[in-house]
Backbone as numpy.savetxt, mean C-alpha at the origin, in Angstrom:
# Nx Ny Nz CAx CAy CAz Cx Cy Cz
8.07 20.98 -3.40 6.96 20.25 -2.57 5.69 21.13 -2.45
5.95 22.47 -2.45 4.71 23.33 -2.29 3.72 23.14 -3.41
4.28 22.76 -4.58 3.39 22.54 -5.77 2.37 21.45 -5.49
2.78 20.42 -4.77 1.91 19.36 -4.46 0.68 19.84 -3.67
0.80 20.98 -2.91 -0.27 21.39 -2.10 -1.22 22.28 -2.86
-0.83 22.70 -4.04 -1.60 23.70 -4.75 -2.15 23.33 -6.11
-1.50 22.26 -6.74 -1.86 21.81 -8.08 -3.26 21.28 -8.15
-3.76 20.53 -7.16 -4.94 19.81 -7.24 -6.14 20.48 -6.51
-7.37 20.30 -7.07 -8.50 20.95 -6.37 -9.67 20.10 -6.31
-9.75 19.00 -7.12 -10.95 18.15 -7.14 -10.83 16.94 -6.27
-11.80 16.69 -5.51 -11.83 15.67 -4.44 -12.12 14.33 -5.11
-11.39 13.27 -4.66 -11.74 11.91 -5.16 -12.83 11.35 -4.28
-13.77 10.53 -4.84 -14.80 9.98 -4.07 -14.35 8.81 -3.21
-15.02 8.62 -2.12 -14.70 7.48 -1.24 -15.64 6.36 -1.55
-15.54 5.29 -0.78 -16.57 4.23 -0.99 -17.01 3.73 0.39
-18.12 3.17 0.32 -18.58 2.35 1.50 -18.64 0.92 1.05
-17.88 0.09 1.76 -17.79 -1.33 1.34 -18.76 -2.11 2.19
-19.70 -2.78 1.71 -20.63 -3.57 2.51 -20.50 -5.03 2.10
-20.33 -5.83 3.15 -20.28 -7.28 2.96 -21.74 -7.80 3.19
-22.42 -8.31 2.19 -23.72 -8.83 2.33 -23.72 -10.32 1.88
-24.88 -10.86 1.89 -25.02 -12.36 1.59 -24.38 -12.62 0.32
-23.10 -13.15 0.34 -22.47 -13.58 -0.92 -22.13 -12.42 -1.86
-22.16 -11.14 -1.46 -21.94 -10.12 -2.35 -21.21 -8.91 -1.71
-20.29 -8.25 -2.40 -19.67 -7.10 -1.93 -20.22 -5.91 -2.71
-20.77 -4.95 -2.15 -21.37 -3.84 -2.89 -20.50 -2.59 -2.64
-20.06 -1.89 -3.63 -19.25 -0.72 -3.56 -20.05 0.54 -3.89
-20.20 1.38 -3.06 -21.11 2.65 -3.35 -20.23 3.82 -3.18
-20.05 4.70 -4.15 -19.27 5.95 -3.97 -19.94 6.83 -2.98
-19.21 7.51 -2.14 -19.71 8.42 -1.14 -18.76 9.53 -0.89
-19.20 10.75 -0.84 -18.23 11.85 -0.50 -18.15 11.77 0.98
-16.82 11.56 1.45 -16.57 11.53 2.84 -15.47 12.54 3.20
-15.61 13.12 4.31 -14.57 14.08 4.74 -13.39 13.33 5.25
-12.24 13.97 5.13 -10.98 13.24 5.37 -10.89 12.80 6.82
-11.59 13.38 7.77 -11.47 12.98 9.15 -12.28 11.79 9.54
-13.07 11.21 8.59 -13.78 10.02 8.97 -13.44 8.88 7.96
-12.60 9.15 7.03 -12.25 8.10 6.05 -11.09 7.25 6.68
-10.96 6.00 6.16 -10.01 4.99 6.78 -8.58 5.60 6.77
-7.83 5.09 7.74 -6.40 5.36 7.80 -5.66 4.56 6.78
-4.65 5.18 6.22 -3.82 4.39 5.21 -3.08 3.31 5.99
-2.99 2.09 5.47 -2.35 0.97 6.18 -0.95 1.31 6.59
-0.56 0.88 7.77 0.82 0.99 8.35 1.03 2.37 8.93
0.16 3.31 8.67 0.36 4.73 9.09 0.39 4.79 10.62
-0.44 4.04 11.35 -0.50 4.14 12.79 0.76 3.52 13.43
1.25 2.49 12.71 2.61 1.89 13.16 3.71 2.91 13.06
3.72 3.60 11.83 4.81 4.55 11.62 4.73 5.76 12.49
3.50 6.18 12.74 3.21 7.27 13.76 3.75 6.95 15.12
3.52 5.73 15.58 4.03 5.31 16.85 5.56 5.33 16.80
6.21 4.93 15.70 7.61 4.93 15.63 8.18 6.33 15.72
7.52 7.23 14.98 7.92 8.69 15.07 7.59 9.34 16.39
6.56 8.86 17.03 6.06 9.40 18.27 5.32 10.75 18.13
4.73 10.94 16.87 3.94 12.21 16.71 2.45 11.98 16.66
2.00 10.72 16.63 0.57 10.43 16.56 -0.17 10.94 15.36
0.52 11.28 14.28 -0.17 11.84 13.06 -0.04 10.82 11.94
-1.10 10.63 11.26 -1.15 9.68 10.16 -2.10 10.10 9.07
-1.82 9.57 7.85 -2.58 9.94 6.65 -3.82 9.08 6.56
-4.85 9.57 5.92 -6.06 8.90 5.63 -6.39 8.89 4.16
-7.14 7.90 3.71 -7.61 7.92 2.38 -8.53 9.13 2.17
-8.46 9.71 0.97 -9.21 10.95 0.65 -8.74 12.21 1.36
-7.65 12.06 2.08 -7.09 13.26 2.69 -6.41 14.06 1.54
-6.43 15.44 1.70 -5.76 16.36 0.71 -4.29 16.04 0.75
-3.63 15.97 -0.42 -2.26 15.71 -0.53 -1.38 16.77 0.17
-1.98 17.94 0.22 -1.26 19.06 0.91 -1.04 18.82 2.36
-1.81 17.79 2.95 -1.56 17.50 4.32 -0.43 16.56 4.65
0.29 16.08 3.52 1.46 15.30 3.75 2.55 16.25 4.11
3.21 16.08 5.30 4.31 16.88 5.74 5.46 16.78 4.73
6.08 17.94 4.35 7.18 17.92 3.48 8.30 17.06 3.94
8.57 16.96 5.28 9.64 16.25 5.77 9.40 14.73 5.63
8.19 14.34 5.35 7.93 12.87 5.16 8.07 12.47 3.74
8.22 13.43 2.83 8.34 13.09 1.38 9.75 12.79 1.02
10.01 11.57 0.62 11.37 11.12 0.26 11.68 11.33 -1.20
10.66 11.21 -2.09 10.88 11.38 -3.50 9.54 11.55 -4.21
9.61 12.31 -5.35 8.44 12.37 -6.30 8.53 11.24 -7.17
7.45 10.55 -7.53 7.46 9.38 -8.29 6.68 9.67 -9.64
6.98 8.96 -10.60 6.33 9.14 -11.94 5.12 8.21 -12.06
3.99 8.80 -12.46 2.81 7.94 -12.70 2.46 8.15 -14.21
2.86 7.21 -15.08 2.70 7.39 -16.43 3.59 8.53 -16.89
3.01 9.50 -17.57 3.75 10.74 -18.00 3.71 11.83 -16.93
3.09 11.60 -15.83 2.91 12.63 -14.89 3.89 12.38 -13.66
4.45 13.49 -13.24 5.32 13.54 -12.07 4.72 14.42 -11.07
4.47 13.92 -9.88 3.90 14.79 -8.82 2.53 14.35 -8.21
1.94 13.29 -8.80 0.68 12.78 -8.31 0.88 11.52 -7.47
2.19 11.20 -7.27 2.53 10.07 -6.44 3.82 10.39 -5.74
3.96 10.15 -4.47 5.14 10.39 -3.77 5.63 9.15 -2.97
6.86 9.05 -2.70 7.37 8.02 -1.82 7.71 8.67 -0.44
7.05 8.09 0.57 7.19 8.61 1.95 8.49 8.14 2.50
8.94 8.81 3.52 10.25 8.38 4.21 10.14 6.99 4.72
8.97 6.42 4.96 8.89 5.04 5.37 8.83 4.06 4.19
9.10 4.52 2.96 9.14 3.68 1.74 7.77 3.14 1.45
6.76 3.93 1.74 5.38 3.66 1.31 5.07 4.74 0.24
4.49 4.31 -0.88 4.15 5.29 -1.95 2.66 5.59 -1.85
2.21 6.85 -1.93 0.86 7.18 -1.85 0.51 7.95 -3.26
-0.66 7.60 -3.77 -1.11 8.15 -5.06 -2.30 9.08 -4.94
-2.29 10.24 -5.48 -3.37 11.20 -5.39 -3.59 11.86 -6.72
-4.23 11.16 -7.72 -4.34 11.69 -9.09 -5.12 12.97 -9.19
-6.12 13.18 -8.27 -6.89 14.39 -8.23 -6.56 15.24 -6.93
-5.49 14.95 -6.33 -5.09 15.79 -5.20 -5.47 15.18 -3.81
-6.20 14.05 -3.90 -6.61 13.41 -2.66 -6.18 11.94 -2.73
-5.66 11.45 -1.60 -5.00 10.11 -1.52 -5.99 9.05 -1.76
-5.78 8.17 -2.80 -6.65 7.15 -3.14 -5.99 5.74 -3.13
-4.68 5.72 -3.02 -3.95 4.41 -3.06 -2.69 4.57 -2.28
-2.25 3.39 -1.69 -0.92 3.30 -1.04 -0.30 1.98 -1.48
1.04 1.98 -1.58 1.73 0.79 -1.95 2.95 0.67 -1.01
3.17 -0.61 -0.58 4.35 -0.88 0.22 4.88 -2.27 -0.10
6.19 -2.45 0.05 6.79 -3.77 -0.21 7.61 -4.12 0.96
7.51 -5.44 1.26 8.25 -6.01 2.39 9.06 -7.19 1.93
10.32 -6.95 1.88 11.27 -8.07 1.57 12.04 -8.48 2.87
12.48 -9.63 2.98 13.17 -10.05 4.21 14.50 -9.37 4.31
15.14 -9.06 3.23 16.49 -8.48 3.19 16.46 -7.13 2.41
17.16 -6.16 2.87 17.30 -4.86 2.24 18.80 -4.47 2.20
19.16 -3.55 1.34 20.52 -3.12 1.24 20.90 -2.42 2.53
22.12 -2.60 3.01 22.63 -1.91 4.12 22.69 -0.34 3.87
22.69 0.40 4.86 22.79 1.88 4.69 23.99 2.26 3.86
23.87 3.06 2.92 24.92 3.50 2.04 25.29 2.57 0.87
24.59 1.44 0.79 24.81 0.52 -0.36 23.71 0.77 -1.37
24.10 1.08 -2.60 23.16 1.29 -3.64 22.63 -0.06 -4.12
21.32 -0.17 -4.40 20.81 -1.46 -4.88 21.56 -2.10 -6.09
22.04 -1.21 -6.99 22.77 -1.65 -8.13 24.19 -2.16 -7.80
24.71 -1.90 -6.60 25.93 -2.32 -6.20 26.06 -3.51 -5.32
24.93 -4.14 -5.15 24.85 -5.32 -4.28 25.50 -6.56 -4.96
26.56 -7.07 -4.32 27.34 -8.15 -4.92 27.37 -9.41 -4.09
27.18 -9.19 -2.78 27.24 -10.41 -1.88 26.39 -10.14 -0.63
26.23 -11.17 0.19 25.32 -11.11 1.35 25.77 -10.01 2.39
27.07 -9.67 2.32 27.55 -8.68 3.26 26.98 -7.27 2.98
26.41 -7.13 1.79 25.75 -5.84 1.45 24.32 -5.72 1.88
23.85 -6.77 2.49 22.47 -6.84 2.89 22.29 -6.96 4.41
21.12 -6.53 4.83 20.71 -6.70 6.26 19.27 -7.13 6.26
18.93 -7.69 7.42 17.49 -8.08 7.62 16.67 -6.85 7.70
15.50 -6.86 7.07 14.61 -5.72 7.07 13.86 -5.73 8.35
13.98 -4.80 9.25 13.28 -4.77 10.54 11.77 -4.63 10.28
11.28 -4.07 9.25 9.88 -3.93 8.96 9.21 -5.13 8.41
10.11 -6.20 8.11 9.54 -7.50 7.66 8.64 -8.11 8.81
8.89 -7.71 10.03 7.99 -8.22 11.14 6.60 -7.85 10.98
6.30 -6.74 10.15 4.93 -6.32 9.96 4.12 -7.34 9.23
4.80 -8.25 8.47 4.10 -9.25 7.78 3.26 -10.13 8.77
3.75 -10.44 9.92 3.05 -11.17 10.95 1.84 -10.41 11.50
1.80 -9.10 11.18 0.69 -8.34 11.67 -0.33 -7.96 10.59
-0.25 -8.62 9.41 -1.19 -8.26 8.31 -2.64 -8.41 8.73
-2.94 -9.48 9.53 -4.33 -9.65 9.92 -4.92 -8.42 10.66
-4.16 -7.89 11.51 -4.64 -6.77 12.29 -4.53 -5.43 11.48
-3.54 -5.32 10.65 -3.30 -4.07 10.01 -4.13 -4.00 8.68
-4.24 -5.14 7.98 -4.87 -5.16 6.65 -6.21 -5.92 6.60
-6.52 -6.60 7.71 -7.77 -7.39 7.72 -7.35 -8.80 7.33
-8.24 -9.69 7.68 -8.00 -11.10 7.41 -8.05 -11.41 5.99
-7.29 -12.32 5.55 -7.30 -12.73 4.09 -8.64 -13.47 3.82
-9.35 -13.11 2.69 -10.54 -13.68 2.43 -10.58 -14.42 1.01
-9.49 -14.20 0.25 -9.40 -14.90 -1.04 -7.89 -15.05 -1.46
-7.60 -16.06 -2.18 -6.24 -16.34 -2.58 -6.23 -17.09 -3.86
-5.34 -16.80 -4.77 -5.20 -17.49 -6.06 -3.74 -17.49 -6.48
-3.40 -18.47 -7.26 -2.02 -18.45 -7.89 -1.99 -17.32 -8.90
-0.81 -16.62 -8.91 -0.69 -15.47 -9.81 0.80 -15.33 -10.20
1.03 -15.23 -11.52 2.34 -15.17 -12.04 3.25 -16.27 -11.50
4.35 -15.98 -10.78 5.17 -17.04 -10.21 4.97 -17.09 -8.75
3.81 -16.67 -8.24 3.55 -16.62 -6.79 2.09 -16.70 -6.53
1.71 -15.88 -5.58 0.29 -15.87 -5.20 -0.24 -14.45 -5.06
-1.59 -14.33 -5.19 -2.25 -13.01 -4.94 -3.37 -13.31 -3.88
-3.47 -12.39 -2.90 -4.48 -12.55 -1.91 -5.17 -11.19 -1.63
-6.41 -11.24 -1.33 -7.16 -10.03 -0.99 -7.53 -10.06 0.47
-7.30 -8.92 1.10 -7.72 -8.65 2.51 -8.63 -7.52 2.59
-9.63 -7.55 3.42 -10.53 -6.43 3.57 -10.76 -6.15 4.98
-10.65 -4.84 5.38 -10.89 -4.45 6.75 -12.28 -4.04 6.94
-12.80 -4.09 8.19 -14.21 -3.60 8.39 -14.45 -2.18 8.06
-13.36 -1.34 8.00 -13.51 0.06 7.68 -13.57 0.31 6.14
-13.46 -0.79 5.41 -13.60 -0.66 3.90 -12.32 -0.69 3.11
-11.22 -0.70 3.75 -9.95 -0.73 3.03 -9.70 -2.12 2.46
-9.45 -2.11 1.09 -9.09 -3.37 0.42 -7.56 -3.40 0.19
-6.91 -4.57 0.36 -5.48 -4.67 0.19 -5.23 -5.87 -0.64
-4.62 -5.67 -1.85 -4.15 -6.74 -2.67 -2.68 -7.06 -2.31
-2.41 -8.25 -1.94 -1.08 -8.65 -1.51 -0.52 -9.67 -2.49
0.48 -9.32 -3.21 1.20 -10.15 -4.12 2.33 -10.75 -3.48
2.53 -12.12 -3.52 3.61 -12.81 -2.87 4.54 -13.39 -3.98
5.78 -12.96 -4.02 6.82 -13.37 -4.97 8.02 -13.82 -4.19
8.92 -14.41 -4.98 10.18 -14.85 -4.36 11.03 -13.66 -4.03
11.85 -13.74 -3.02 12.70 -12.62 -2.58 13.73 -12.21 -3.71
13.87 -10.92 -3.72 14.74 -10.33 -4.87 16.22 -10.84 -4.78
16.65 -11.10 -3.43 18.06 -11.47 -3.27 18.27 -12.93 -2.96
17.21 -13.87 -3.20 17.32 -15.22 -2.81 18.56 -15.99 -3.47
18.75 -15.72 -4.70 19.89 -16.37 -5.30 21.25 -15.93 -4.71
21.27 -14.70 -4.34 22.54 -14.18 -3.81 22.84 -14.75 -2.40
21.74 -14.96 -1.62 21.94 -15.30 -0.23 21.68 -16.81 0.01
21.34 -17.52 -1.15 21.05 -18.93 -1.10 20.01 -19.24 -0.04
18.91 -18.62 -0.06 17.81 -18.74 0.85 16.43 -18.39 0.15
15.44 -19.20 0.50 14.21 -18.93 -0.12 13.35 -18.04 0.86
13.03 -16.83 0.36 12.23 -15.90 1.20 10.99 -15.47 0.23
10.13 -14.80 0.88 8.96 -14.20 0.15 8.90 -12.70 0.35
8.66 -12.08 -0.76 8.44 -10.64 -0.77 7.00 -10.37 -0.90
6.39 -9.42 -0.10 5.04 -9.07 -0.07 4.81 -7.68 -0.62
4.14 -7.53 -1.75 3.82 -6.21 -2.26 2.39 -5.89 -1.99
2.13 -4.80 -1.25 0.78 -4.56 -0.76 0.29 -3.24 -1.44
-0.86 -3.34 -2.13 -1.55 -2.18 -2.72 -2.92 -2.07 -2.08
-3.13 -0.89 -1.47 -4.41 -0.68 -0.72 -5.19 0.53 -1.22
-6.46 0.41 -1.14 -7.40 1.53 -1.58 -8.79 1.23 -1.00
-9.61 2.20 -1.08 -11.01 2.03 -0.66 -11.98 1.74 -1.93
-11.38 1.93 -3.11 -12.14 1.68 -4.30 -11.31 0.66 -5.08
-11.85 -0.36 -5.64 -11.05 -1.44 -6.26 -10.41 -0.90 -7.50
-10.96 0.08 -8.18 -10.46 0.69 -9.43 -9.04 1.21 -9.09
-8.77 1.69 -7.93 -7.48 2.22 -7.57 -6.48 1.19 -7.12
-6.93 -0.04 -7.00 -5.97 -1.17 -6.79 -5.20 -1.47 -8.01
-5.81 -1.27 -9.23 -5.19 -1.65 -10.41 -5.49 -3.21 -10.57
-4.82 -3.81 -11.59 -4.88 -5.27 -11.82 -6.35 -5.65 -11.93
-7.11 -4.99 -12.77 -8.50 -5.28 -12.81 -8.84 -6.64 -13.42
-7.83 -7.38 -14.02 -8.09 -8.74 -14.46 -8.16 -9.63 -13.31
-7.50 -9.29 -12.20 -7.44 -10.19 -11.01 -8.46 -9.85 -9.95
-8.69 -8.63 -9.69 -9.56 -8.08 -8.64 -10.97 -8.66 -8.63
-11.72 -8.70 -9.78 -13.09 -9.25 -9.75 -13.12 -10.72 -9.25
-12.17 -11.51 -9.60 -12.17 -12.86 -9.08 -11.97 -12.98 -7.62
-11.09 -12.13 -7.10 -10.75 -12.17 -5.61 -12.01 -11.62 -4.95
-12.55 -10.54 -5.43 -13.73 -9.89 -4.75 -14.91 -10.86 -4.68
-15.09 -11.58 -5.80 -16.22 -12.59 -5.88 -15.93 -13.68 -4.80
-14.77 -14.17 -4.67 -14.47 -15.18 -3.66 -14.69 -14.64 -2.35
-14.33 -13.43 -2.05 -14.52 -12.83 -0.69 -16.04 -12.70 -0.38
-16.77 -12.33 -1.43 -18.19 -12.20 -1.34 -18.88 -13.52 -1.03
-18.28 -14.63 -1.42 -18.93 -15.92 -1.15 -18.65 -16.36 0.28
-17.75 -15.61 0.92 -17.44 -15.92 2.36 -16.80 -17.18 2.56
């Protein structure tokens, strides 16, 4: 884990997101970590831990406490520029500074001790207590300003006043067939620069819709 703190030295640029008459303008700006936006859901998790500490976009990856790192994730051929936090949120820092976060909220999750590959019936599942955060998306991610059909579900864009963009993909629940219930899984990718959201074929359309207000 110490390697995460020392490998990177170049700072990723932030953005200032301005909503103007029918247009969203993104301007790169070098911002210090103490004034850049908080990574979504971090304040909630900090309250749960009771430590009042949370990560921000453009914060140095070395500021991630080792005890919060659940696993190193692979980004293409690279291991170590993306980590899975203990709260099952992944953060990405290709140049050593956090530029993206990803979280997934399904209604059901495996019970403690049950490997996902070993799930055979409903008794292996439990309701996900964090699924309640879906009802708080407006306050945590900002109000939805654009929506479109995407793949076998929907894609929506949310923008907070602090400049954080969140692409929310809605798909059928992973275990719906097993539990004979229709649920929705929400996959949330957040960043302050749209380039770090990924899915560049979809983002321009959603951004344009948000700009039209």
